Amino acid sequence: MISAAPAAHAAIPDKTLVFCSEGSPAGFDPAQYTTSVEFSASAYTVYNRLVEFSKGGTKVEPGLAESWDVSPDGLTYTFHLRHGVKFQTTPYFKPTRDFNADDVLFTFDRMRDPNNAFRKAYPVQFPYFTDMGLDKNISKIEKADPYTVRITLNAVNAPFLADLAMPFVSILSAEYADQLLKANKAPEINQKPVGTGPFIFRSYTKDATIRFDGNPEYWKPADVQVSKLIFAITVDPSVRVQKLKRNECQVMSYPRPADLESIKTDTNLQMPSQAGFNLGYLAYNTQHKPFDNVDVRRALDMAIDKKAIISSVYQGAGQLATAPMPPTQWSYDKDLKDPGFDPAKAKALLAKAGFPNGFDVNLWAMPVQRPYNPNARLMAEMIQADWEKIGVHAKIVTFEWAEYIKRAQAGEHDAVLIGWTGDNGDPDNWLAVLLGCDAINGSNYSRWCHKPFDDLIVKAREVTDVGTRTKLYTQAQEIFKDQVPYTPIAHSTVYQPISKNVTGFAIDPFGPTQFFGVGLK
C-alpha cells in the first residue's frame, strides 16, 4: 500500500463520494496507458492538460494554456500558459514554485527524447504518443519565456489540438521529476502521482481502493465539490449494482444489460445514458499464421453470427458495427456493407486458403466489462461455437486486465476481443491509432501494416479541409473492409447509474469517468 496523509480542506464541502470502479489501474502515469481504467484514476483526477475537452463534450477549451495561436502555415502552435497554478502538496513532494513552461517541456521531452535523463532512469513505452506519430511529427518544443511555449511540427496535423486534450499529455511537475531522479526513485512517478488537478492522490491498495482528497488549492475551485473521493474497485458488475443500491457507492461503472431494468425502477437512483462513441471488435494478429492470409480473416469474420451476439451479449443495448468507427464520427462510411453471416461460404474460403479441416486458435476474452463489451466471456464462447462449425477450434484465454493489455500489445494473441472508445472526436483516432503502422506495439492489436491504407491516413492527417479528409478516410474504410484486419461487432449504448443525490455529473463521450464539478446533495 502506498500511503499519504490527508490534507486539511477549508473551503471544500466535507463530503465523501465513492465510485464503484471496474478494475485496478496498472499505474498512475497517464502517458504509459491507453485505457479508461488508468485515465479515470489519474488523468482526470490528479492532472490537467494544456487544453481540455468541455465537460461531457468534444469541444477543445483552455486548460493550463489560457490561449494559443497557430501560425498561418499550420506548423507552429504558441501556448500562453496560465499564471498562479499550483502543483499539489503531498507528504512526498512540496513544490517550491507554480506551474510554468519548464513543466510542459519536461512532459513532452520525456516522451519524445530517448536520451532524456528521466526516461533513461525509468524507460517505459508511450503508446499514444507513438501511435499518433507525434514522436516523428514534433520537430521542436521551446520555452519563449516562463509562461509561453512554442511547439513546431514537421507536417500539418489536423487533429493536433484535440490530441493535446487527451489524457496521455497530462502535464507533470518537472520539479517533482528532478526530486525523484536525484533520489534514484524515478518509477515512483507511476505510483505516487503529483499534478495540478482537482484531486490529490492519497493511497492505493491494489484490487481494493484508491483514495483521493479534494485539492484545496485547485485553480478552478468550483470543480472540487467533495473533500474525499474513493474508488472502490469492484470487478463483479452485480456486486457494483448491490453496492450502489445500498448507497455504499454513489457512482458505478458499466452495469450489465440484465441489471438495467432494476436500476431504472429504483427510486433512489438515476441513470443517464447516451449512444456510445465506441466499438467492440475482434482483432486478428496478422503477424501470426494463418491470420496473415486475408481469406482466413474473411472466413472467420463471415462465420461469426453478430446479430446473435448483439441479442445475447448486449441485450438490446447495442447496434451492429460494420465500419472501423461509430456512425456518430464524421467521415463514417454509411455505404460499407457487411458480408453477413455465411458459414458455408466461410468454410469454402478456408478450403481455398489451404485449411479444409480448419486449425486451432487461441481466442482472448477480456476479464472486465468495458463500455464497448458488457460480457467478453459470453461473446468469446459464442464465437468459439460459431468457429467450431467451420472446423476452427478456439481455446479461450484470459488474464488480469493490465496484463491482458500488456500481452496483447506485445502481440502474444492469435485473436483478441478488445474495443475502443474515441478519445478526441477525430477519425484519425480510430484509423491511425487502431490500424496505422506506427501503432504496432501500441493499440494496433491486429499488428496490421498495409501501405495503401497507411498512406491514406497519413495524408488525411496532413490536410485541414474536412471534405478532403472525409474522401481519404472513406477510401481507407473501403480498404479496411476488404482486408478485414479485425471484425467490427457492435457499438454499445453507454449507461451511467448514479445515486439520486449526485450533482453535476456528465457522461464523458470518450469513456473515462470524471469527477470535476461532481458533488452530493
XYZ file of C-alpha atoms in Angstrom:
521
model
C 0.000 0.000 0.000
C 1.267 3.461 -0.923
C 0.097 5.993 1.626
C -0.027 9.713 2.153
C -1.581 11.696 4.964
C -4.756 13.690 4.285
C -4.619 17.466 3.983
C -6.966 19.970 5.583
C -9.788 21.205 3.348
C -11.159 24.561 4.342
C -13.470 25.632 1.535
C -14.409 22.198 0.143
C -17.755 20.626 1.205
C -16.989 17.921 3.796
C -18.445 15.051 1.772
C -17.168 11.685 0.555
C -18.037 10.387 -2.920
C -17.468 6.684 -3.613
C -17.100 5.313 -7.152
C -17.509 1.562 -7.700
C -14.949 1.136 -10.479
C -14.461 -1.963 -12.613
C -10.746 -2.676 -12.459
C -7.353 -1.942 -10.923
C -5.182 0.603 -12.721
C -1.771 -0.583 -13.887
C -0.373 2.746 -12.649
C -0.899 6.498 -12.361
C 1.321 7.870 -15.153
C -1.202 8.608 -17.945
C 1.432 8.729 -20.716
C 2.043 4.997 -20.361
C -1.545 3.804 -20.774
C -4.407 3.610 -23.244
C -7.449 2.553 -21.182
C -10.054 4.452 -19.207
C -9.263 2.463 -16.034
C -5.995 4.405 -15.728
C -7.383 7.666 -17.145
C -10.255 7.800 -14.637
C -7.834 7.117 -11.763
C -5.107 9.566 -12.802
C -5.517 11.877 -15.797
C -8.917 13.236 -14.771
C -8.341 13.311 -11.011
C -4.709 14.285 -10.379
C -3.767 16.055 -13.617
C -4.606 18.736 -16.178
C -3.551 19.285 -19.785
C -2.663 22.358 -21.844
C -6.135 22.187 -23.388
C -9.157 20.249 -22.121
C -12.352 18.833 -23.584
C -15.551 20.574 -22.481
C -17.395 18.686 -19.741
C -19.401 15.877 -21.332
C -18.415 17.162 -24.789
C -15.798 17.122 -27.528
C -15.021 20.840 -27.861
C -11.428 21.858 -27.052
C -11.222 24.542 -24.346
C -8.375 26.314 -22.498
C -6.725 24.305 -19.726
C -3.262 25.044 -18.363
C -2.886 27.168 -21.500
C -5.185 30.205 -21.310
C -4.938 30.747 -25.072
C -2.942 29.723 -28.140
C -2.018 30.906 -31.618
C -1.409 28.831 -34.743
C 0.948 30.058 -37.467
C -0.512 30.624 -40.975
C 1.289 27.524 -42.313
C -0.311 25.384 -39.546
C 3.067 24.171 -38.255
C 3.710 26.284 -35.143
C 1.481 26.379 -32.055
C 2.217 29.010 -29.397
C 0.640 28.360 -25.994
C 0.182 31.149 -23.436
C 0.236 29.485 -20.024
C -1.953 30.199 -17.035
C -0.307 32.009 -14.111
C -0.730 31.082 -10.444
C -1.470 27.355 -10.933
C -0.100 25.299 -8.046
C 1.168 21.745 -8.068
C -0.256 19.589 -5.304
C 1.448 19.389 -1.918
C 1.758 15.823 -0.609
C 3.826 14.118 2.126
C 6.260 13.040 -0.606
C 6.501 16.360 -2.505
C 6.279 20.037 -1.560
C 6.504 22.348 -4.599
C 8.632 25.499 -4.336
C 7.178 27.173 -7.451
C 3.998 27.420 -9.517
C 3.380 25.572 -12.787
C 5.324 27.065 -15.717
C 6.841 26.310 -19.135
C 9.508 24.004 -17.668
C 6.781 21.509 -16.727
C 5.411 21.481 -20.279
C 8.880 20.974 -21.730
C 9.635 18.112 -19.335
C 6.293 16.390 -20.102
C 6.952 16.411 -23.859
C 10.717 15.830 -23.766
C 10.330 12.684 -21.683
C 8.068 11.201 -24.399
C 9.950 12.395 -27.474
C 13.639 12.205 -26.469
C 15.097 8.706 -25.843
C 18.107 10.409 -24.208
C 16.009 12.369 -21.700
C 17.578 11.707 -18.262
C 14.277 10.796 -16.617
C 13.329 8.452 -19.438
C 16.703 6.720 -19.156
C 16.173 6.278 -15.416
C 12.624 4.988 -15.972
C 12.440 3.525 -19.514
C 8.799 2.892 -20.436
C 6.685 2.949 -23.600
C 4.431 5.882 -24.548
C 1.912 4.094 -26.806
C -0.397 7.015 -27.635
C 2.459 9.407 -28.361
C 3.947 6.955 -30.867
C 0.617 5.533 -32.151
C -0.363 9.019 -33.280
C 3.025 9.698 -34.864
C 3.782 12.622 -32.531
C 7.256 11.226 -31.816
C 8.071 11.818 -35.502
C 5.988 14.932 -36.177
C 7.040 17.235 -33.313
C 10.108 18.988 -34.674
C 10.899 21.076 -31.603
C 9.403 22.449 -28.413
C 10.740 25.711 -26.998
C 10.247 27.951 -23.986
C 9.831 31.500 -25.329
C 9.520 32.757 -21.730
C 8.405 31.176 -18.411
C 4.748 31.303 -19.499
C 4.978 30.802 -23.272
C 5.675 27.518 -25.042
C 6.113 27.060 -28.793
C 5.633 23.651 -30.460
C 6.738 23.274 -34.096
C 5.591 20.357 -36.266
C 7.267 18.804 -39.296
C 3.920 18.436 -41.095
C 0.424 19.859 -40.654
C -1.506 17.716 -38.170
C -5.226 18.482 -38.320
C -6.137 16.733 -35.015
C -3.151 18.150 -33.083
C -5.081 20.397 -30.657
C -7.606 17.641 -29.922
C -4.686 15.240 -29.375
C -3.290 17.600 -26.723
C -6.549 17.421 -24.758
C -6.145 13.649 -24.372
C -5.027 12.038 -21.091
C -1.584 10.938 -22.295
C -0.362 14.548 -22.419
C -1.263 15.296 -18.805
C 1.271 17.838 -17.526
C 3.788 16.567 -14.978
C 5.874 18.551 -12.473
C 9.466 18.938 -13.667
C 10.464 19.808 -10.095
C 8.957 16.570 -8.754
C 10.661 14.592 -11.540
C 14.019 16.157 -10.581
C 13.446 15.213 -6.943
C 12.693 11.588 -7.911
C 15.696 11.448 -10.226
C 18.076 12.717 -7.525
C 16.666 10.187 -5.031
C 17.000 7.390 -7.622
C 13.215 6.825 -7.406
C 12.054 7.709 -10.965
C 9.486 4.819 -11.147
C 7.549 6.422 -8.272
C 6.084 8.890 -10.797
C 3.802 5.967 -11.720
C 2.863 5.117 -8.110
C 2.833 8.476 -6.314
C 1.429 10.973 -8.829
C 1.629 14.766 -8.478
C -0.305 17.107 -10.749
C -2.300 20.345 -10.818
C -5.710 18.616 -10.902
C -8.812 18.732 -8.695
C -7.879 15.723 -6.531
C -4.718 14.842 -4.595
C -3.647 11.202 -4.582
C -3.582 9.736 -1.079
C -3.235 5.938 -1.255
C -3.763 2.859 -3.392
C -4.446 -0.652 -2.138
C -4.302 -2.924 -5.197
C -7.625 -4.527 -6.177
C -9.344 -2.707 -3.301
C -9.318 1.099 -3.051
C -7.803 4.305 -4.399
C -8.196 7.332 -2.122
C -8.028 10.990 -3.101
C -8.538 14.263 -1.229
C -10.147 17.320 -2.793
C -7.438 19.821 -3.788
C -7.920 22.985 -1.652
C -5.614 24.982 -3.976
C -7.174 23.913 -7.279
C -7.168 26.737 -9.829
C -10.851 26.085 -10.623
C -12.283 25.841 -7.062
C -15.873 25.238 -8.251
C -14.726 21.900 -9.718
C -13.905 20.481 -6.274
C -17.219 19.600 -4.648
C -16.190 16.775 -2.285
C -13.422 16.544 0.317
C -12.810 12.848 -0.331
C -13.090 10.722 -3.478
C -12.744 6.940 -3.137
C -12.531 4.382 -5.944
C -13.901 1.114 -4.548
C -12.530 -1.401 -7.067
C -15.355 -3.885 -7.686
C -14.777 -6.199 -10.636
C -18.124 -8.038 -10.423
C -20.864 -5.882 -12.047
C -23.650 -7.479 -9.976
C -21.780 -6.523 -6.774
C -21.367 -2.958 -8.103
C -25.146 -2.721 -8.504
C -25.750 -4.075 -4.976
C -23.306 -1.542 -3.513
C -24.960 1.309 -5.436
C -28.416 0.276 -4.207
C -27.127 0.153 -0.612
C -25.513 3.596 -1.054
C -22.062 2.093 -0.423
C -21.095 3.899 -3.612
C -22.842 6.756 -5.386
C -21.472 6.210 -8.903
C -20.766 2.885 -10.642
C -19.270 1.854 -13.962
C -20.755 -0.384 -16.655
C -23.920 -2.124 -15.498
C -24.808 -5.462 -17.087
C -27.649 -5.214 -19.608
C -29.577 -7.647 -17.379
C -29.482 -5.147 -14.477
C -30.723 -2.085 -16.376
C -34.404 -2.593 -15.598
C -33.930 -2.971 -11.836
C -31.746 0.168 -11.781
C -34.317 2.160 -13.775
C -37.088 1.266 -11.339
C -35.092 2.107 -8.181
C -36.351 5.482 -6.932
C -33.027 6.240 -5.210
C -31.079 6.007 -8.458
C -30.827 7.846 -11.757
C -29.351 6.504 -14.970
C -28.109 8.922 -17.625
C -27.378 7.218 -20.958
C -26.220 8.114 -24.454
C -25.247 6.487 -27.734
C -21.751 5.152 -27.222
C -18.856 6.676 -29.153
C -17.342 3.208 -29.135
C -16.684 -0.049 -30.961
C -16.270 -3.610 -29.695
C -14.286 -5.788 -32.091
C -12.235 -8.947 -32.593
C -8.666 -8.311 -33.790
C -6.710 -10.929 -35.758
C -2.950 -10.949 -35.215
C -1.859 -10.639 -38.840
C 1.742 -11.425 -37.836
C 0.673 -14.933 -36.747
C -0.080 -17.577 -39.355
C -2.660 -18.237 -40.753
C -4.070 -14.772 -39.928
C -1.664 -13.195 -42.409
C -3.922 -14.720 -45.095
C -6.800 -12.370 -45.961
C -9.084 -15.266 -46.974
C -8.679 -16.774 -43.498
C -9.654 -13.453 -41.907
C -12.634 -13.100 -44.272
C -13.748 -16.640 -43.423
C -13.525 -16.108 -39.653
C -15.403 -12.813 -39.986
C -18.186 -14.416 -42.034
C -18.542 -17.331 -39.611
C -19.483 -15.072 -36.664
C -23.207 -14.593 -36.034
C -23.006 -10.943 -34.960
C -26.775 -10.498 -34.667
C -26.962 -13.355 -32.163
C -24.099 -11.767 -30.179
C -25.846 -8.393 -30.085
C -29.032 -10.063 -28.878
C -27.369 -12.167 -26.145
C -24.398 -10.050 -25.045
C -25.781 -6.521 -25.482
C -29.451 -7.414 -24.852
C -30.820 -4.568 -26.927
C -28.226 -2.008 -25.770
C -26.037 -2.306 -28.880
C -26.116 -1.904 -32.646
C -24.387 -3.885 -35.376
C -20.983 -2.469 -36.374
C -19.743 -2.615 -39.957
C -17.084 0.117 -40.085
C -13.931 0.790 -38.045
C -15.610 3.772 -36.314
C -19.072 4.594 -34.895
C -21.837 6.194 -37.012
C -21.603 9.446 -34.986
C -17.987 10.017 -36.111
C -17.722 12.445 -39.038
C -16.398 10.696 -42.193
C -18.146 7.416 -41.200
C -18.812 5.459 -44.394
C -22.502 4.510 -44.247
C -22.218 2.641 -47.551
C -19.954 -0.110 -46.192
C -21.708 -3.479 -46.315
C -21.080 -6.415 -44.019
C -20.594 -9.726 -45.881
C -23.161 -11.226 -43.495
C -23.266 -14.477 -41.534
C -22.480 -17.277 -44.019
C -20.821 -20.401 -42.510
C -20.962 -22.335 -45.810
C -19.122 -19.596 -47.700
C -16.689 -19.237 -44.770
C -15.849 -22.962 -44.944
C -15.260 -22.696 -48.704
C -12.938 -19.703 -48.184
C -10.946 -21.652 -45.577
C -10.540 -24.546 -48.046
C -9.386 -22.066 -50.727
C -6.833 -20.699 -48.228
C -5.484 -24.228 -47.679
C -7.348 -25.122 -44.467
C -10.167 -27.505 -45.486
C -10.060 -29.073 -41.991
C -9.676 -25.815 -40.091
C -6.992 -25.146 -37.449
C -6.501 -24.347 -33.755
C -6.537 -20.787 -32.414
C -6.283 -19.026 -29.046
C -9.116 -16.551 -28.566
C -8.573 -13.929 -25.867
C -11.508 -12.659 -23.791
C -11.310 -9.591 -21.516
C -11.670 -10.223 -17.765
C -13.544 -6.949 -17.150
C -16.569 -5.164 -18.514
C -15.861 -2.314 -20.890
C -18.248 0.282 -22.310
C -17.998 -1.441 -25.703
C -18.368 -5.018 -24.401
C -20.558 -5.889 -21.387
C -19.591 -9.583 -21.342
C -16.474 -10.626 -23.260
C -16.532 -14.174 -21.888
C -20.007 -14.849 -23.284
C -19.022 -13.226 -26.596
C -15.931 -15.454 -26.794
C -17.998 -18.574 -26.104
C -20.442 -17.652 -28.892
C -17.577 -17.020 -31.352
C -15.966 -20.304 -30.253
C -19.199 -22.165 -31.075
C -19.570 -20.371 -34.441
C -15.989 -21.158 -35.469
C -16.308 -24.789 -34.409
C -18.917 -25.179 -37.182
C -16.260 -24.382 -39.819
C -13.583 -26.560 -38.207
C -11.724 -23.801 -36.322
C -11.083 -24.888 -32.724
C -10.739 -21.909 -30.375
C -9.257 -22.104 -26.904
C -10.463 -19.183 -24.747
C -7.680 -17.382 -22.853
C -7.800 -14.510 -20.350
C -5.533 -12.563 -17.984
C -5.901 -9.855 -15.344
C -6.767 -6.609 -17.174
C -3.410 -4.788 -17.051
C -1.619 -7.998 -18.050
C -4.160 -8.605 -20.841
C -3.424 -5.204 -22.415
C 0.337 -5.562 -21.964
C 0.474 -9.020 -23.560
C -1.901 -8.083 -26.385
C 0.193 -5.005 -27.226
C 3.214 -7.326 -27.349
C 1.331 -9.482 -29.901
C 1.056 -12.742 -27.933
C -2.532 -13.435 -29.080
C -3.959 -15.069 -32.216
C -7.314 -13.304 -31.917
C -8.251 -10.844 -29.170
C -11.555 -9.335 -28.074
C -10.930 -5.674 -27.471
C -12.552 -2.353 -28.313
C -12.235 1.382 -28.306
C -13.973 4.494 -27.143
C -12.981 7.524 -29.218
C -10.577 9.896 -27.483
C -10.805 13.178 -29.328
C -13.618 13.243 -31.902
C -11.263 12.923 -34.888
C -11.314 9.995 -37.394
C -7.521 9.763 -37.058
C -8.095 8.427 -33.537
C -9.878 5.378 -34.971
C -7.948 4.701 -38.159
C -4.378 5.662 -37.229
C -4.382 4.611 -33.568
C -6.015 1.210 -34.148
C -4.786 0.349 -37.653
C -1.766 2.509 -38.527
C 1.765 1.161 -38.999
C 3.035 3.467 -36.220
C 0.605 1.841 -33.780
C 2.030 -1.703 -33.882
C 3.152 -2.476 -30.302
C 0.534 0.064 -29.213
C -3.204 -0.102 -29.875
C -2.958 -1.767 -33.313
C -3.817 -5.194 -31.889
C -4.116 -6.601 -35.421
C -0.426 -5.710 -35.935
C -1.532 -4.827 -39.459
C 0.650 -2.512 -41.549
C -0.866 -2.072 -45.006
C 0.842 0.639 -47.043
C -2.124 1.690 -49.263
C -4.206 2.192 -46.096
C -1.413 3.846 -44.119
C -0.598 6.308 -46.925
C -4.233 7.498 -46.916
C -4.427 8.116 -43.161
C -1.061 9.902 -43.080
C -2.186 12.130 -45.963
C -5.530 12.818 -44.238
C -3.744 13.979 -41.086
C -1.736 16.495 -43.101
C -4.672 18.400 -44.604
C -7.179 20.524 -42.712
C -10.082 20.610 -45.210
C -12.820 18.353 -43.811
C -14.171 17.435 -47.277
C -10.744 16.279 -48.479
C -10.106 14.395 -45.250
C -13.514 12.678 -45.498
C -12.738 11.406 -49.025
C -9.409 9.985 -47.855
C -10.988 8.341 -44.810
C -13.768 6.845 -46.957
C -11.149 5.206 -49.200
C -9.312 3.931 -46.111
C -12.523 2.392 -44.717
C -13.117 0.559 -48.027
C -9.610 -0.951 -47.817
C -10.261 -1.930 -44.187
C -13.487 -3.696 -45.146
C -11.765 -5.606 -47.948
C -8.759 -6.650 -45.843
C -10.545 -7.420 -42.511
C -7.684 -6.859 -40.031
C -10.401 -7.057 -37.417
C -14.092 -7.921 -37.216
C -16.226 -4.991 -36.010
C -19.007 -6.384 -33.818
C -21.030 -3.706 -32.034
C -21.419 -0.146 -30.813
C -22.998 -0.145 -27.363
C -25.228 2.338 -25.580
C -23.472 3.758 -22.511
C -25.389 3.748 -19.221
C -24.084 5.501 -16.112
C -26.017 4.601 -12.932
C -25.651 7.152 -10.117
C -27.412 7.931 -6.863
C -30.252 10.488 -6.927
C -28.226 12.787 -4.651
C -25.256 13.083 -7.062
C -24.991 16.523 -8.695
C -23.032 17.871 -11.642
C -22.301 14.526 -13.285
C -21.878 14.195 -17.074
C -21.057 11.126 -19.170
C -17.696 11.573 -20.867
C -18.156 10.651 -24.558
C -14.557 9.394 -24.578
C -15.075 6.762 -21.867
C -13.344 7.714 -18.598
C -15.403 8.638 -15.520
C -14.725 12.203 -14.425
C -15.431 13.838 -11.072
C -14.621 17.504 -11.572
C -17.681 19.537 -10.551
C -19.395 16.421 -9.163
C -20.929 16.756 -5.696
C -23.560 15.353 -3.358
C -26.821 16.982 -2.263
